[in-house]
PDB file of C-alpha atoms and ligand atoms in Angstrom:
ATOM      1  CA  MET R   1      -8.480  -2.385  38.670  1.00  0.00           C
ATOM      2  CA  PRO R   2     -10.176  -1.655  35.310  1.00  0.00           C
ATOM      3  CA  ARG R   3     -13.738  -0.393  35.528  1.00  0.00           C
ATOM      4  CA  PHE R   4     -16.435  -1.927  33.418  1.00  0.00           C
ATOM      5  CA  ALA R   5     -19.541  -0.387  31.964  1.00  0.00           C
ATOM      6  CA  TYR R   6     -22.514  -2.118  30.393  1.00  0.00           C
ATOM      7  CA  VAL R   7     -23.562  -0.812  26.976  1.00  0.00           C
ATOM      8  CA  ASP R   8     -26.284  -2.498  24.937  1.00  0.00           C
ATOM      9  CA  GLY R   9     -25.612  -6.096  25.823  1.00  0.00           C
ATOM     10  CA  ARG R  10     -21.863  -5.938  26.436  1.00  0.00           C
ATOM     11  CA  TYR R  11     -19.602  -5.361  29.423  1.00  0.00           C
ATOM     12  CA  VAL R  12     -16.857  -3.077  28.131  1.00  0.00           C
ATOM     13  CA  PRO R  13     -13.897  -1.255  29.709  1.00  0.00           C
ATOM     14  CA  HIS R  14     -15.249   2.017  31.076  1.00  0.00           C
ATOM     15  CA  ALA R  15     -12.693   4.084  29.151  1.00  0.00           C
ATOM     16  CA  LYS R  16     -13.888   2.627  25.847  1.00  0.00           C
ATOM     17  CA  ALA R  17     -17.628   2.647  26.513  1.00  0.00           C
ATOM     18  CA  CYS R  18     -19.586   4.717  23.977  1.00  0.00           C
ATOM     19  CA  VAL R  19     -22.910   5.187  22.232  1.00  0.00           C
ATOM     20  CA  HIS R  20     -23.530   6.305  18.654  1.00  0.00           C
ATOM     21  CA  ILE R  21     -23.533  10.030  17.770  1.00  0.00           C
ATOM     22  CA  GLU R  22     -27.055   9.630  16.366  1.00  0.00           C
ATOM     23  CA  ASP R  23     -28.391   8.364  19.664  1.00  0.00           C
ATOM     24  CA  ARG R  24     -31.458  10.398  20.622  1.00  0.00           C
ATOM     25  CA  GLY R  25     -30.168  10.635  24.168  1.00  0.00           C
ATOM     26  CA  PHE R  26     -27.282  12.730  22.845  1.00  0.00           C
ATOM     27  CA  GLN R  27     -29.197  14.677  20.193  1.00  0.00           C
ATOM     28  CA  PHE R  28     -32.478  15.358  22.062  1.00  0.00           C
ATOM     29  CA  ALA R  29     -31.925  14.377  25.726  1.00  0.00           C
ATOM     30  CA  ASP R  30     -34.543  11.757  24.838  1.00  0.00           C
ATOM     31  CA  ALA R  31     -33.649   9.488  27.739  1.00  0.00           C
ATOM     32  CA  VAL R  32     -34.361   8.657  31.352  1.00  0.00           C
ATOM     33  CA  TYR R  33     -32.055   7.559  34.151  1.00  0.00           C
ATOM     34  CA  GLU R  34     -31.831   6.191  37.663  1.00  0.00           C
ATOM     35  CA  VAL R  35     -29.183   6.351  40.376  1.00  0.00           C
ATOM     36  CA  ILE R  36     -29.086   3.509  42.888  1.00  0.00           C
ATOM     37  CA  ALA R  37     -26.725   3.361  45.861  1.00  0.00           C
ATOM     38  CA  ILE R  38     -24.948   0.091  46.578  1.00  0.00           C
ATOM     39  CA  ARG R  39     -24.066  -0.209  50.223  1.00  0.00           C
ATOM     40  CA  GLY R  40     -22.161  -3.209  51.498  1.00  0.00           C
ATOM     41  CA  GLY R  41     -22.825  -4.813  48.107  1.00  0.00           C
ATOM     42  CA  VAL R  42     -26.610  -4.408  48.420  1.00  0.00           C
ATOM     43  CA  LEU R  43     -28.675  -2.285  46.016  1.00  0.00           C
ATOM     44  CA  MET R  44     -30.574   0.185  48.201  1.00  0.00           C
ATOM     45  CA  ASP R  45     -34.282   0.666  47.581  1.00  0.00           C
ATOM     46  CA  GLU R  46     -33.992  -1.303  44.357  1.00  0.00           C
ATOM     47  CA  ARG R  47     -37.713  -1.760  43.981  1.00  0.00           C
ATOM     48  CA  GLY R  48     -38.487   1.941  44.351  1.00  0.00           C
ATOM     49  CA  HIS R  49     -35.916   2.850  41.725  1.00  0.00           C
ATOM     50  CA  ILE R  50     -37.075   0.229  39.256  1.00  0.00           C
ATOM     51  CA  ASP R  51     -40.715   1.222  39.750  1.00  0.00           C
ATOM     52  CA  ARG R  52     -39.814   4.851  39.054  1.00  0.00           C
ATOM     53  CA  LEU R  53     -37.689   3.882  36.034  1.00  0.00           C
ATOM     54  CA  VAL R  54     -40.661   2.036  34.546  1.00  0.00           C
ATOM     55  CA  ARG R  55     -42.901   5.041  35.245  1.00  0.00           C
ATOM     56  CA  SER R  56     -40.441   7.445  33.559  1.00  0.00           C
ATOM     57  CA  LEU R  57     -40.224   5.155  30.516  1.00  0.00           C
ATOM     58  CA  ASN R  58     -44.008   4.834  30.311  1.00  0.00           C
ATOM     59  CA  GLU R  59     -44.513   8.599  30.522  1.00  0.00           C
ATOM     60  CA  LEU R  60     -42.255   9.021  27.463  1.00  0.00           C
ATOM     61  CA  LYS R  61     -43.397   5.828  25.712  1.00  0.00           C
ATOM     62  CA  ILE R  62     -39.873   4.435  25.605  1.00  0.00           C
ATOM     63  CA  ALA R  63     -39.796   0.646  25.704  1.00  0.00           C
ATOM     64  CA  LEU R  64     -38.102  -1.207  28.558  1.00  0.00           C
ATOM     65  CA  PRO R  65     -35.082  -2.713  26.742  1.00  0.00           C
ATOM     66  CA  MET R  66     -35.238  -6.024  28.657  1.00  0.00           C
ATOM     67  CA  SER R  67     -37.290  -7.684  31.343  1.00  0.00           C
ATOM     68  CA  ILE R  68     -36.924  -6.354  34.865  1.00  0.00           C
ATOM     69  CA  ALA R  69     -35.449  -9.671  35.966  1.00  0.00           C
ATOM     70  CA  ALA R  70     -32.780  -9.360  33.229  1.00  0.00           C
ATOM     71  CA  LEU R  71     -32.121  -5.753  34.237  1.00  0.00           C
ATOM     72  CA  GLN R  72     -31.560  -6.897  37.799  1.00  0.00           C
ATOM     73  CA  LEU R  73     -29.113  -9.546  36.609  1.00  0.00           C
ATOM     74  CA  VAL R  74     -27.124  -6.974  34.633  1.00  0.00           C
ATOM     75  CA  MET R  75     -26.980  -4.644  37.659  1.00  0.00           C
ATOM     76  CA  ARG R  76     -25.644  -7.439  39.833  1.00  0.00           C
ATOM     77  CA  GLU R  77     -23.159  -8.621  37.230  1.00  0.00           C
ATOM     78  CA  LEU R  78     -21.827  -5.083  36.780  1.00  0.00           C
ATOM     79  CA  VAL R  79     -21.407  -4.715  40.540  1.00  0.00           C
ATOM     80  CA  ARG R  80     -19.628  -8.091  40.634  1.00  0.00           C
ATOM     81  CA  ARG R  81     -17.275  -7.264  37.743  1.00  0.00           C
ATOM     82  CA  ASN R  82     -16.353  -3.921  39.268  1.00  0.00           C
ATOM     83  CA  ARG R  83     -15.870  -5.506  42.705  1.00  0.00           C
ATOM     84  CA  VAL R  84     -17.545  -2.615  44.486  1.00  0.00           C
ATOM     85  CA  HIS R  85     -19.142  -2.625  47.923  1.00  0.00           C
ATOM     86  CA  ASP R  86     -20.050   1.018  48.343  1.00  0.00           C
ATOM     87  CA  ALA R  87     -20.863   2.637  45.026  1.00  0.00           C
ATOM     88  CA  ALA R  88     -23.425   4.458  42.938  1.00  0.00           C
ATOM     89  CA  LEU R  89     -24.982   2.681  39.982  1.00  0.00           C
ATOM     90  CA  TYR R  90     -26.134   4.898  37.100  1.00  0.00           C
ATOM     91  CA  MET R  91     -28.490   3.600  34.456  1.00  0.00           C
ATOM     92  CA  GLN R  92     -29.504   5.562  31.357  1.00  0.00           C
ATOM     93  CA  ILE R  93     -32.082   4.371  28.849  1.00  0.00           C
ATOM     94  CA  THR R  94     -32.499   6.370  25.643  1.00  0.00           C
ATOM     95  CA  ARG R  95     -35.155   6.021  22.971  1.00  0.00           C
ATOM     96  CA  GLY R  96     -32.407   4.690  20.688  1.00  0.00           C
ATOM     97  CA  GLN R  97     -30.523   5.640  17.558  1.00  0.00           C
ATOM     98  CA  ALA R  98     -32.064   7.314  14.526  1.00  0.00           C
ATOM     99  CA  PRO R  99     -30.997   9.939  11.947  1.00  0.00           C
ATOM    100  CA  ARG R 100     -31.595  13.319  13.578  1.00  0.00           C
ATOM    101  CA  ASP R 101     -35.264  14.196  13.245  1.00  0.00           C
ATOM    102  CA  PHE R 102     -37.761  15.762  15.663  1.00  0.00           C
ATOM    103  CA  ARG R 103     -40.185  13.037  14.649  1.00  0.00           C
ATOM    104  CA  PHE R 104     -39.508   9.506  15.799  1.00  0.00           C
ATOM    105  CA  GLY R 105     -40.956   6.241  14.652  1.00  0.00           C
ATOM    106  CA  PRO R 106     -42.235   3.382  16.777  1.00  0.00           C
ATOM    107  CA  GLY R 107     -39.527   0.838  15.905  1.00  0.00           C
ATOM    108  CA  LEU R 108     -36.523   2.292  17.731  1.00  0.00           C
ATOM    109  CA  VAL R 109     -34.397  -0.005  19.877  1.00  0.00           C
ATOM    110  CA  PRO R 110     -33.686   1.645  23.237  1.00  0.00           C
ATOM    111  CA  THR R 111     -30.050   2.107  24.275  1.00  0.00           C
ATOM    112  CA  LEU R 112     -29.186   0.885  27.777  1.00  0.00           C
ATOM    113  CA  VAL R 113     -26.061   2.097  29.553  1.00  0.00           C
ATOM    114  CA  MET R 114     -25.030   1.199  33.095  1.00  0.00           C
ATOM    115  CA  THR R 115     -21.996   2.331  35.062  1.00  0.00           C
ATOM    116  CA  VAL R 116     -20.886   2.047  38.666  1.00  0.00           C
ATOM    117  CA  ARG R 117     -18.659   4.406  40.575  1.00  0.00           C
ATOM    118  CA  ARG R 118     -17.148   3.903  44.013  1.00  0.00           C
ATOM    119  CA  ALA R 119     -18.650   6.140  46.683  1.00  0.00           C
ATOM    120  CA  ASP R 120     -17.792   7.187  50.210  1.00  0.00           C
ATOM    121  CA  PHE R 121     -21.098   7.037  52.017  1.00  0.00           C
ATOM    122  CA  SER R 122     -19.688   8.265  55.322  1.00  0.00           C
ATOM    123  CA  HIS R 123     -20.336  11.837  54.033  1.00  0.00           C
ATOM    124  CA  ALA R 124     -18.125  12.842  56.939  1.00  0.00           C
ATOM    125  CA  LYS R 125     -17.568  16.484  56.015  1.00  0.00           C
ATOM    126  CA  GLN R 126     -21.167  17.219  55.002  1.00  0.00           C
ATOM    127  CA  LEU R 127     -22.480  15.651  58.212  1.00  0.00           C
ATOM    128  CA  ALA R 128     -20.030  17.525  60.409  1.00  0.00           C
ATOM    129  CA  ASP R 129     -20.393  20.930  58.752  1.00  0.00           C
ATOM    130  CA  GLY R 130     -23.821  20.742  57.135  1.00  0.00           C
ATOM    131  CA  LEU R 131     -24.586  22.131  53.689  1.00  0.00           C
ATOM    132  CA  SER R 132     -25.102  25.702  52.622  1.00  0.00           C
ATOM    133  CA  VAL R 133     -27.668  26.242  49.877  1.00  0.00           C
ATOM    134  CA  MET R 134     -28.657  29.165  47.699  1.00  0.00           C
ATOM    135  CA  ALA R 135     -32.023  29.942  46.152  1.00  0.00           C
ATOM    136  CA  VAL R 136     -31.957  29.753  42.352  1.00  0.00           C
ATOM    137  CA  ARG R 137     -34.944  30.222  40.028  1.00  0.00           C
ATOM    138  CA  ASP R 138     -36.287  26.868  38.820  1.00  0.00           C
ATOM    139  CA  ILE R 139     -36.123  27.085  35.010  1.00  0.00           C
ATOM    140  CA  ARG R 140     -36.560  23.377  34.277  1.00  0.00           C
ATOM    141  CA  TRP R 141     -39.183  22.036  31.898  1.00  0.00           C
ATOM    142  CA  ALA R 142     -42.705  21.403  33.143  1.00  0.00           C
ATOM    143  CA  ARG R 143     -42.231  17.661  33.753  1.00  0.00           C
ATOM    144  CA  PRO R 144     -39.512  17.352  36.432  1.00  0.00           C
ATOM    145  CA  ASP R 145     -41.523  14.405  37.793  1.00  0.00           C
ATOM    146  CA  ILE R 146     -39.966  12.331  34.989  1.00  0.00           C
ATOM    147  CA  LYS R 147     -36.328  11.457  35.681  1.00  0.00           C
ATOM    148  CA  THR R 148     -34.899  12.523  32.319  1.00  0.00           C
ATOM    149  CA  VAL R 149     -31.258  13.220  31.485  1.00  0.00           C
ATOM    150  CA  MET R 150     -32.216  16.848  30.703  1.00  0.00           C
ATOM    151  CA  LEU R 151     -30.093  18.061  33.581  1.00  0.00           C
ATOM    152  CA  LEU R 152     -28.608  21.297  32.234  1.00  0.00           C
ATOM    153  CA  PRO R 153     -30.773  23.718  34.294  1.00  0.00           C
ATOM    154  CA  SER R 154     -29.961  21.744  37.456  1.00  0.00           C
ATOM    155  CA  SER R 155     -26.269  21.645  36.627  1.00  0.00           C
ATOM    156  CA  LEU R 156     -26.190  25.406  35.924  1.00  0.00           C
ATOM    157  CA  ALA R 157     -28.122  26.108  39.140  1.00  0.00           C
ATOM    158  CA  LYS R 158     -25.624  24.089  41.160  1.00  0.00           C
ATOM    159  CA  MET R 159     -22.671  25.794  39.473  1.00  0.00           C
ATOM    160  CA  HIS R 160     -24.202  29.195  40.181  1.00  0.00           C
ATOM    161  CA  ALA R 161     -24.599  28.286  43.854  1.00  0.00           C
ATOM    162  CA  ILE R 162     -21.025  27.018  44.052  1.00  0.00           C
ATOM    163  CA  GLU R 163     -19.681  30.174  42.397  1.00  0.00           C
ATOM    164  CA  GLN R 164     -21.432  32.169  45.148  1.00  0.00           C
ATOM    165  CA  GLY R 165     -19.694  30.043  47.798  1.00  0.00           C
ATOM    166  CA  ALA R 166     -22.616  27.694  48.609  1.00  0.00           C
ATOM    167  CA  ASP R 167     -22.696  23.900  48.287  1.00  0.00           C
ATOM    168  CA  ASP R 168     -25.936  23.481  46.372  1.00  0.00           C
ATOM    169  CA  ALA R 169     -28.965  25.234  44.929  1.00  0.00           C
ATOM    170  CA  TRP R 170     -32.547  25.060  46.151  1.00  0.00           C
ATOM    171  CA  LEU R 171     -34.781  25.702  43.188  1.00  0.00           C
ATOM    172  CA  VAL R 172     -37.626  28.185  43.598  1.00  0.00           C
ATOM    173  CA  ASP R 173     -40.762  28.317  41.430  1.00  0.00           C
ATOM    174  CA  ALA R 174     -42.447  31.404  39.968  1.00  0.00           C
ATOM    175  CA  ASP R 175     -44.651  31.760  43.099  1.00  0.00           C
ATOM    176  CA  GLY R 176     -41.621  31.852  45.421  1.00  0.00           C
ATOM    177  CA  TYR R 177     -41.927  28.300  46.735  1.00  0.00           C
ATOM    178  CA  VAL R 178     -39.036  25.847  46.938  1.00  0.00           C
ATOM    179  CA  THR R 179     -39.450  22.969  44.517  1.00  0.00           C
ATOM    180  CA  GLU R 180     -36.385  20.841  45.369  1.00  0.00           C
ATOM    181  CA  GLY R 181     -32.586  20.791  45.378  1.00  0.00           C
ATOM    182  CA  SER R 182     -30.540  20.533  42.183  1.00  0.00           C
ATOM    183  CA  SER R 183     -30.406  16.739  42.624  1.00  0.00           C
ATOM    184  CA  ASN R 184     -32.254  16.059  45.872  1.00  0.00           C
ATOM    185  CA  ASN R 185     -35.534  16.706  47.670  1.00  0.00           C
ATOM    186  CA  ALA R 186     -35.787  19.613  50.118  1.00  0.00           C
ATOM    187  CA  TRP R 187     -37.193  19.407  53.653  1.00  0.00           C
ATOM    188  CA  ILE R 188     -37.615  21.613  56.702  1.00  0.00           C
ATOM    189  CA  VAL R 189     -38.487  20.964  60.337  1.00  0.00           C
ATOM    190  CA  THR R 190     -40.744  23.694  61.738  1.00  0.00           C
ATOM    191  CA  GLY R 191     -40.561  25.221  65.195  1.00  0.00           C
ATOM    192  CA  ASP R 192     -43.338  22.930  66.394  1.00  0.00           C
ATOM    193  CA  GLY R 193     -41.652  19.820  65.042  1.00  0.00           C
ATOM    194  CA  GLU R 194     -43.522  19.232  61.776  1.00  0.00           C
ATOM    195  CA  ILE R 195     -41.398  17.689  59.041  1.00  0.00           C
ATOM    196  CA  VAL R 196     -42.355  19.462  55.841  1.00  0.00           C
ATOM    197  CA  THR R 197     -41.639  18.636  52.222  1.00  0.00           C
ATOM    198  CA  ARG R 198     -43.318  19.714  49.017  1.00  0.00           C
ATOM    199  CA  PRO R 199     -46.046  17.384  47.729  1.00  0.00           C
ATOM    200  CA  ALA R 200     -45.281  15.360  44.615  1.00  0.00           C
ATOM    201  CA  ASP R 201     -47.410  17.827  42.653  1.00  0.00           C
ATOM    202  CA  GLY R 202     -45.671  17.351  39.323  1.00  0.00           C
ATOM    203  CA  ARG R 203     -43.159  20.143  40.074  1.00  0.00           C
ATOM    204  CA  ILE R 204     -40.611  17.835  41.744  1.00  0.00           C
ATOM    205  CA  LEU R 205     -39.085  14.416  41.286  1.00  0.00           C
ATOM    206  CA  LYS R 206     -40.767  12.017  43.694  1.00  0.00           C
ATOM    207  CA  GLY R 207     -37.621  10.826  45.429  1.00  0.00           C
ATOM    208  CA  VAL R 208     -37.283   7.193  46.344  1.00  0.00           C
ATOM    209  CA  THR R 209     -35.359   8.260  49.450  1.00  0.00           C
ATOM    210  CA  ARG R 210     -38.162  10.765  50.183  1.00  0.00           C
ATOM    211  CA  ASN R 211     -40.710   7.920  50.065  1.00  0.00           C
ATOM    212  CA  ALA R 212     -38.592   5.730  52.336  1.00  0.00           C
ATOM    213  CA  LEU R 213     -38.085   8.560  54.795  1.00  0.00           C
ATOM    214  CA  GLN R 214     -41.827   9.219  54.952  1.00  0.00           C
ATOM    215  CA  HIS R 215     -42.350   5.533  55.687  1.00  0.00           C
ATOM    216  CA  VAL R 216     -39.708   5.568  58.430  1.00  0.00           C
ATOM    217  CA  ALA R 217     -40.942   8.846  59.936  1.00  0.00           C
ATOM    218  CA  LYS R 218     -44.493   7.482  60.177  1.00  0.00           C
ATOM    219  CA  LEU R 219     -43.231   4.414  62.041  1.00  0.00           C
ATOM    220  CA  PHE R 220     -41.716   6.737  64.606  1.00  0.00           C
ATOM    221  CA  GLN R 221     -44.934   8.758  64.729  1.00  0.00           C
ATOM    222  CA  LEU R 222     -43.235  11.890  63.513  1.00  0.00           C
ATOM    223  CA  ARG R 223     -45.518  14.448  61.909  1.00  0.00           C
ATOM    224  CA  ILE R 224     -44.897  14.627  58.155  1.00  0.00           C
ATOM    225  CA  VAL R 225     -46.679  17.378  56.278  1.00  0.00           C
ATOM    226  CA  GLU R 226     -46.660  17.749  52.511  1.00  0.00           C
ATOM    227  CA  ARG R 227     -46.975  21.406  51.555  1.00  0.00           C
ATOM    228  CA  PRO R 228     -44.907  23.978  49.692  1.00  0.00           C
ATOM    229  CA  PHE R 229     -42.650  26.305  51.714  1.00  0.00           C
ATOM    230  CA  THR R 230     -40.741  29.470  50.853  1.00  0.00           C
ATOM    231  CA  ILE R 231     -37.067  30.300  51.306  1.00  0.00           C
ATOM    232  CA  ALA R 232     -38.044  32.725  54.103  1.00  0.00           C
ATOM    233  CA  GLU R 233     -39.894  29.967  55.978  1.00  0.00           C
ATOM    234  CA  ALA R 234     -36.959  27.599  55.502  1.00  0.00           C
ATOM    235  CA  GLN R 235     -34.555  30.225  56.846  1.00  0.00           C
ATOM    236  CA  SER R 236     -36.603  30.529  60.023  1.00  0.00           C
ATOM    237  CA  ALA R 237     -37.146  26.764  60.390  1.00  0.00           C
ATOM    238  CA  ARG R 238     -35.613  24.759  63.200  1.00  0.00           C
ATOM    239  CA  GLU R 239     -33.806  22.479  60.744  1.00  0.00           C
ATOM    240  CA  ALA R 240     -33.499  21.855  57.045  1.00  0.00           C
ATOM    241  CA  PHE R 241     -32.173  18.883  55.128  1.00  0.00           C
ATOM    242  CA  THR R 242     -32.038  17.138  51.764  1.00  0.00           C
ATOM    243  CA  THR R 243     -32.597  13.556  50.662  1.00  0.00           C
ATOM    244  CA  SER R 244     -31.286  11.590  47.687  1.00  0.00           C
ATOM    245  CA  ALA R 245     -30.160   8.101  46.767  1.00  0.00           C
ATOM    246  CA  SER R 246     -26.497   9.074  46.737  1.00  0.00           C
ATOM    247  CA  ALA R 247     -26.391  11.319  49.816  1.00  0.00           C
ATOM    248  CA  PHE R 248     -29.220   9.751  51.905  1.00  0.00           C
ATOM    249  CA  VAL R 249     -30.074  12.535  54.386  1.00  0.00           C
ATOM    250  CA  LEU R 250     -27.819  15.594  54.708  1.00  0.00           C
ATOM    251  CA  PRO R 251     -28.352  18.596  56.995  1.00  0.00           C
ATOM    252  CA  VAL R 252     -28.688  22.090  55.516  1.00  0.00           C
ATOM    253  CA  VAL R 253     -27.339  24.709  57.910  1.00  0.00           C
ATOM    254  CA  SER R 254     -27.581  27.901  55.902  1.00  0.00           C
ATOM    255  CA  ILE R 255     -29.831  29.270  53.162  1.00  0.00           C
ATOM    256  CA  ASP R 256     -28.770  32.343  51.183  1.00  0.00           C
ATOM    257  CA  GLY R 257     -26.215  33.056  53.888  1.00  0.00           C
ATOM    258  CA  LYS R 258     -28.717  32.952  56.795  1.00  0.00           C
ATOM    259  CA  PRO R 259     -28.198  30.236  59.410  1.00  0.00           C
ATOM    260  CA  VAL R 260     -30.996  27.702  59.862  1.00  0.00           C
ATOM    261  CA  GLY R 261     -31.731  27.175  63.579  1.00  0.00           C
ATOM    262  CA  ASP R 262     -28.438  27.457  65.427  1.00  0.00           C
ATOM    263  CA  GLY R 263     -26.497  27.029  62.168  1.00  0.00           C
ATOM    264  CA  LYS R 264     -25.417  23.489  63.077  1.00  0.00           C
ATOM    265  CA  PRO R 265     -26.627  20.086  61.820  1.00  0.00           C
ATOM    266  CA  GLY R 266     -29.787  19.215  63.725  1.00  0.00           C
ATOM    267  CA  PRO R 267     -30.994  16.118  65.587  1.00  0.00           C
ATOM    268  CA  VAL R 268     -34.039  15.370  63.396  1.00  0.00           C
ATOM    269  CA  ALA R 269     -31.940  15.084  60.224  1.00  0.00           C
ATOM    270  CA  ARG R 270     -29.346  13.048  62.092  1.00  0.00           C
ATOM    271  CA  ASP R 271     -31.912  10.607  63.520  1.00  0.00           C
ATOM    272  CA  LEU R 272     -33.796  10.274  60.235  1.00  0.00           C
ATOM    273  CA  ARG R 273     -30.548   9.474  58.458  1.00  0.00           C
ATOM    274  CA  ALA R 274     -29.735   6.776  61.016  1.00  0.00           C
ATOM    275  CA  GLN R 275     -33.221   5.280  60.725  1.00  0.00           C
ATOM    276  CA  TYR R 276     -33.110   5.448  56.928  1.00  0.00           C
ATOM    277  CA  LEU R 277     -29.843   3.487  56.973  1.00  0.00           C
ATOM    278  CA  ALA R 278     -31.392   0.945  59.338  1.00  0.00           C
ATOM    279  CA  TYR R 279     -34.356   0.699  56.952  1.00  0.00           C
ATOM    280  CA  SER R 280     -32.034   0.075  54.019  1.00  0.00           C
ATOM    281  CA  ASN R 281     -30.431  -2.738  55.996  1.00  0.00           C
ATOM    282  CA  GLY R 282     -33.796  -4.444  56.233  1.00  0.00           C
ATOM    283  CA  ALA R 283     -35.220  -2.860  59.360  1.00  0.00           C
ATOM    284  CA  HIS R 284     -38.681  -1.234  59.295  1.00  0.00           C
ATOM    285  CA  GLY R 285     -40.044  -3.443  56.515  1.00  0.00           C
ATOM    286  CA  ALA R 286     -37.656  -2.450  53.714  1.00  0.00           C
ATOM    287  CA  PRO R 287     -38.017  -4.584  50.577  1.00  0.00           C
ATOM    288  CA  ILE R 288     -34.492  -6.069  50.742  1.00  0.00           C
ATOM    289  CA  GLY R 289     -33.540  -8.716  48.199  1.00  0.00           C
ATOM    290  CA  TRP R 290     -36.694  -7.893  46.252  1.00  0.00           C
ATOM    291  CA  THR R 291     -37.393  -9.933  43.171  1.00  0.00           C
ATOM    292  CA  PRO R 292     -40.197  -8.946  40.803  1.00  0.00           C
ATOM    293  CA  SER R 293     -43.107 -11.307  40.345  1.00  0.00           C
TER     294      SER R 293
HETATM  295  N1  PDD V   1     -30.779  12.705  42.052  1.00  0.00           N
HETATM  296  N2  PDD V   1     -34.844  15.566  42.954  1.00  0.00           N
HETATM  297  C1  PDD V   1     -33.991  15.571  41.915  1.00  0.00           C
HETATM  298  C2  PDD V   1     -34.089  16.687  40.934  1.00  0.00           C
HETATM  299  C3  PDD V   1     -33.033  14.549  41.780  1.00  0.00           C
HETATM  300  O1  PDD V   1     -32.198  14.556  40.729  1.00  0.00           O
HETATM  301  C4  PDD V   1     -32.967  13.529  42.750  1.00  0.00           C
HETATM  302  C5  PDD V   1     -31.982  12.409  42.646  1.00  0.00           C
HETATM  303  C6  PDD V   1     -33.875  13.573  43.826  1.00  0.00           C
HETATM  304  C7  PDD V   1     -33.901  12.522  44.904  1.00  0.00           C
HETATM  305  O2  PDD V   1     -34.423  11.316  44.414  1.00  0.00           O
HETATM  306  P1  PDD V   1     -33.938   9.905  44.989  1.00  0.00           P
HETATM  307  O3  PDD V   1     -34.166   9.970  46.441  1.00  0.00           O
HETATM  308  O4  PDD V   1     -34.781   8.921  44.308  1.00  0.00           O
HETATM  309  O5  PDD V   1     -32.476   9.789  44.651  1.00  0.00           O
HETATM  310  C8  PDD V   1     -34.817  14.593  43.878  1.00  0.00           C
HETATM  311  C9  PDD V   1     -29.815  11.655  41.809  1.00  0.00           C
HETATM  312  C10 PDD V   1     -29.221  11.100  43.052  1.00  0.00           C
HETATM  313  C11 PDD V   1     -28.787  12.148  40.825  1.00  0.00           C
HETATM  314  O6  PDD V   1     -29.209  12.688  39.812  1.00  0.00           O
HETATM  315  O7  PDD V   1     -27.587  11.960  41.008  1.00  0.00           O
END
């Protein structure tokens, strides 16, 4: 079946989809993006992702290319045309096209690109084996709270980890604290059962899945603590895990070659994943079928 992409007002065959070489997204990484999982045909945590998209655009003073209601229609139409049930939807919005210049004027027309890609959300292997991660120095720019397409440091960090035989990188700041994963938020469960993740202090992306998990954990009266932690603390934690829109909750079983806990996927990550999936199906007050006012 041919895949379709959406580019600036048109649904086009994926293989032929393109933007102009003078697009500022290409020339300056002057663009933001979102990734939304579609599970059983439903956009997961749609509201959280759209809210964050609007925030990212506002931080960079890029205009929203269409109303949110229109954006939602395009997302649904793209899902329909691609006939996907379980998939990841990617949306990039750039400041637009202009002759290459560090300065930019106010009148640019933002470029909007959307694609969907089938996904296997069973994550069977990662759940059975758990992930191994490696500490890599966080060399990203000072605004990782904005979801920009400037992903080269994260991509290089992940490649470095893979070349060393790990599955992913956990980024570490200049003070030795974990910021987040290459494309996910990082969590640990301490010996006395606290669930710890770094605060959204401007040094991480405030994950939509992270927010949902905090909501779910509070419902179950689990103790969530927001504070930075080091690689050494994570290595001696009872459990570790990551969260993201495309992987939900995945256990981390080793860090820099040292097993976390007993080196096997742990029960807290497993239960949180199950409850997060229940939440995304409408349990626990999830905003399913959300339409903006
Ligand atoms: N990544 N931190 C970073 C650096 C990320 O890139 C992501 C998401 C997250 C988790 O955020 P959320 O729960 O909203 O997905 C945290 C997406 C999935 C990606 O780039 O593919």
